[in-house]
Amino acid sequence: MHELTQLIKSDMKPALGVTEPGAIAFAVSTAKSYLTGDVKKVLLRLNSGMYKNAFTCGIPGSSHVGNIYAAALGAVAGRPEKGLESLADVTEADNAAAERMVAAGMVEAKMTEITSRIFIEATVTTESGEAVVTIRDSHTNIVRITVNGETVLSKEEETAGEAETKPLIHSYTLEQIYEYIDTVDVEEIRFIGDAFRMNYELFEEGLNSPRTTYARYLLKKNGGEIISKDEQKTASLLCNAAIEARVIGLDKPAMSITGSGAHGIIATLPLYAVAKVNGLSDEKLLRATALSYLVCMYIKEYSGKLSAFCGCGIAAGSGMACGLVYLKDGTVDMMAKTINNMASSLTGMICDGGNKGCTMKGIAAVDCAFQSVDFAMQGIFIDNVHGINGMTPEDTMRNMGFIASPGMVGTEKVIVEIMENK
């Protein structure tokens, strides 16, 4: 198996609801699993991106939102063996128990620092003692567990002092990524089809739910058809009905990429829409999606997992735009020009948490991607000498990431302050 295939396969993960509440519930439920007796206290310490993204985010199986309720539900109903789907089995009784915990002041969430590096520390106290679970860098990467002061797991010591290594994806140029996706045995990437099945089911959940609003209007704009003759409207419908379903907490998972369900949705469903509208082969779609994923990963490795800019629109949107060029039989040069157009337009769009605003950001990303591709394939693009565009597509993608981290650290602080002062 090619190392880029392995990279994609290891990164794709089902996520129920937005990944940040899921990760919080996973951390809390893991800590609780080491204890017995009733929960007396839950304390969360979160980095800014984690704190912000879950701040008003919907939670699957619940009408509640946010960090506090994600933690409370993790304590009463979380199943850590399910990872980011740890809240898959929440009941009304569980919701009532979580409400009692929150009302009693038993759950607290604090922001530790402004950083794009994922950090969760969940401390659970019960009648039998205290357990602390620490997660770093990815949503389910537990690096330390202590129970009543005794360390039962520690990965931090194993990695302490190691030099930071170059991400695998940064060893490739855009042209090399294209060569890989165009020549890899299609059977090797057949597993990517799982993302379409999962994300399409989430789309259907959004379309059928009385709680969604954007989904039904996007259907109306598409002439009342799920797959119409209009590529862009069909793409926007499938993509953004799924995003809306996800952020309000409907009970279907998304296939995440780079730790985000919305990234995974934007990277896949618009391409699926274009393939269906035009009757393109499954093989063509799988190859385009592999390209979409890898370009998204390239940018995200620079920007960080959770930052002040909207990685869904900027990183996943740029990946999806390159996938569109591939579906339209475009060249690598056209993809590079598309990246320039995306970099000169969407870069800087803020992330103010996982909420219904993600739907509007998804709409903007789809529209911008289609326009960027259309212009680029006509030879119309923002030249390399302008703005943050680099002399190569790799430079441009790096610069897009740098705008987020370290570029928007101050912006992140202001966003969190605005949210907390409402």
Short mmCIF file of N, CA, C and O in Angstrom, two decimals, residues 25 40 45 48 75 90 92 104 113 116 141 175 180 194 234 270 283-284 298 326 330 341 343 346 357 370 380 397 420:
data_model
loop_
_atom_site.label_atom_id
_atom_site.label_comp_id
_atom_site.label_asym_id
_atom_site.label_seq_id
_atom_site.Cartn_x
_atom_site.Cartn_y
_atom_site.Cartn_z
N ALA A 25 -16.47 14.43 25.44
CA ALA A 25 -17.20 13.31 26.04
C ALA A 25 -16.31 12.07 26.14
O ALA A 25 -16.36 11.33 27.13
N LYS A 40 -18.99 13.31 41.39
CA LYS A 40 -19.18 14.50 42.22
C LYS A 40 -18.75 15.78 41.49
O LYS A 40 -19.31 16.85 41.72
N ARG A 45 -10.18 21.31 31.21
CA ARG A 45 -9.23 22.35 30.81
C ARG A 45 -8.96 22.15 29.32
O ARG A 45 -8.56 21.06 28.90
N SER A 48 -7.80 26.94 23.35
CA SER A 48 -8.78 27.89 22.81
C SER A 48 -9.63 27.31 21.69
O SER A 48 -10.84 27.51 21.64
N ALA A 75 -19.90 12.00 31.28
CA ALA A 75 -19.80 11.42 32.62
C ALA A 75 -20.93 10.43 32.90
O ALA A 75 -20.72 9.40 33.56
N VAL A 90 -27.07 7.98 24.01
CA VAL A 90 -27.66 8.87 25.01
C VAL A 90 -29.18 8.72 25.04
O VAL A 90 -29.84 8.69 23.99
N GLU A 92 -33.07 9.85 27.19
CA GLU A 92 -33.69 10.98 27.87
C GLU A 92 -33.33 10.98 29.36
O GLU A 92 -33.15 12.03 29.97
N ALA A 104 -26.43 21.68 39.40
CA ALA A 104 -25.78 21.62 40.71
C ALA A 104 -24.36 22.20 40.69
O ALA A 104 -23.68 22.19 41.72
N GLU A 113 -5.15 28.18 27.18
CA GLU A 113 -4.25 29.03 26.41
C GLU A 113 -4.78 29.19 24.99
O GLU A 113 -5.60 28.41 24.52
N SER A 116 -3.43 26.62 18.53
CA SER A 116 -4.11 25.73 17.59
C SER A 116 -3.82 24.27 17.88
O SER A 116 -4.37 23.38 17.23
N ASN A 141 -6.19 11.25 20.97
CA ASN A 141 -4.81 10.86 21.31
C ASN A 141 -4.54 11.08 22.80
O ASN A 141 -4.07 12.14 23.22
N GLU A 175 2.22 18.29 -7.84
CA GLU A 175 2.34 17.43 -9.02
C GLU A 175 2.53 15.97 -8.62
O GLU A 175 1.93 15.07 -9.24
N TYR A 180 0.23 10.47 -7.92
CA TYR A 180 -0.23 9.38 -7.07
C TYR A 180 -1.70 9.08 -7.30
O TYR A 180 -2.08 7.92 -7.53
N ASP A 194 -16.55 4.64 1.67
CA ASP A 194 -17.25 4.65 2.96
C ASP A 194 -17.63 6.07 3.36
O ASP A 194 -18.66 6.29 4.01
N THR A 234 -26.58 21.53 -6.67
CA THR A 234 -26.62 20.17 -6.12
C THR A 234 -25.51 19.97 -5.10
O THR A 234 -25.72 19.40 -4.03
N PRO A 270 -19.47 17.69 -2.34
CA PRO A 270 -19.57 18.43 -3.61
C PRO A 270 -19.03 17.63 -4.80
O PRO A 270 -19.58 17.71 -5.91
N GLU A 283 -14.59 5.30 -10.11
CA GLU A 283 -13.13 5.41 -10.08
C GLU A 283 -12.68 6.87 -10.16
O GLU A 283 -11.82 7.31 -9.40
N LYS A 284 -13.29 7.63 -11.06
CA LYS A 284 -12.94 9.05 -11.20
C LYS A 284 -13.21 9.79 -9.90
O LYS A 284 -12.41 10.61 -9.44
N TYR A 298 -2.47 18.92 3.50
CA TYR A 298 -1.27 19.73 3.28
C TYR A 298 -1.40 21.08 3.97
O TYR A 298 -0.50 21.53 4.68
N TYR A 326 -9.95 17.97 -11.25
CA TYR A 326 -9.68 16.60 -11.72
C TYR A 326 -10.92 16.00 -12.37
O TYR A 326 -10.83 15.35 -13.43
N GLY A 330 -9.03 18.58 -15.78
CA GLY A 330 -8.07 19.67 -15.81
C GLY A 330 -6.67 19.21 -15.49
O GLY A 330 -6.42 18.06 -15.11
N ASN A 341 -6.50 31.17 -6.58
CA ASN A 341 -7.79 31.87 -6.49
C ASN A 341 -8.43 31.67 -5.12
O ASN A 341 -9.00 32.60 -4.54
N ALA A 343 -6.79 30.96 -2.29
CA ALA A 343 -5.96 31.66 -1.30
C ALA A 343 -6.24 33.15 -1.28
O ALA A 343 -6.19 33.79 -0.23
N LEU A 346 -10.83 33.25 0.13
CA LEU A 346 -11.38 32.76 1.41
C LEU A 346 -10.41 32.88 2.59
O LEU A 346 -10.84 32.90 3.74
N GLY A 357 -23.50 28.57 12.01
CA GLY A 357 -22.73 29.42 11.11
C GLY A 357 -21.83 28.64 10.18
O GLY A 357 -21.45 29.12 9.10
N PHE A 370 -16.28 26.55 -6.82
CA PHE A 370 -16.77 26.44 -8.20
C PHE A 370 -16.31 27.64 -9.04
O PHE A 370 -15.90 27.48 -10.20
N ILE A 380 -7.71 32.25 -15.86
CA ILE A 380 -7.91 33.49 -15.09
C ILE A 380 -7.62 33.19 -13.62
O ILE A 380 -8.28 32.36 -13.00
N MET A 397 0.04 27.09 -0.36
CA MET A 397 -0.65 26.33 0.68
C MET A 397 0.00 26.53 2.04
O MET A 397 -0.69 26.62 3.06
N GLU A 420 -17.61 34.71 25.09
CA GLU A 420 -17.80 34.60 26.54
C GLU A 420 -18.57 35.79 27.12
O GLU A 420 -19.20 35.66 28.18
#
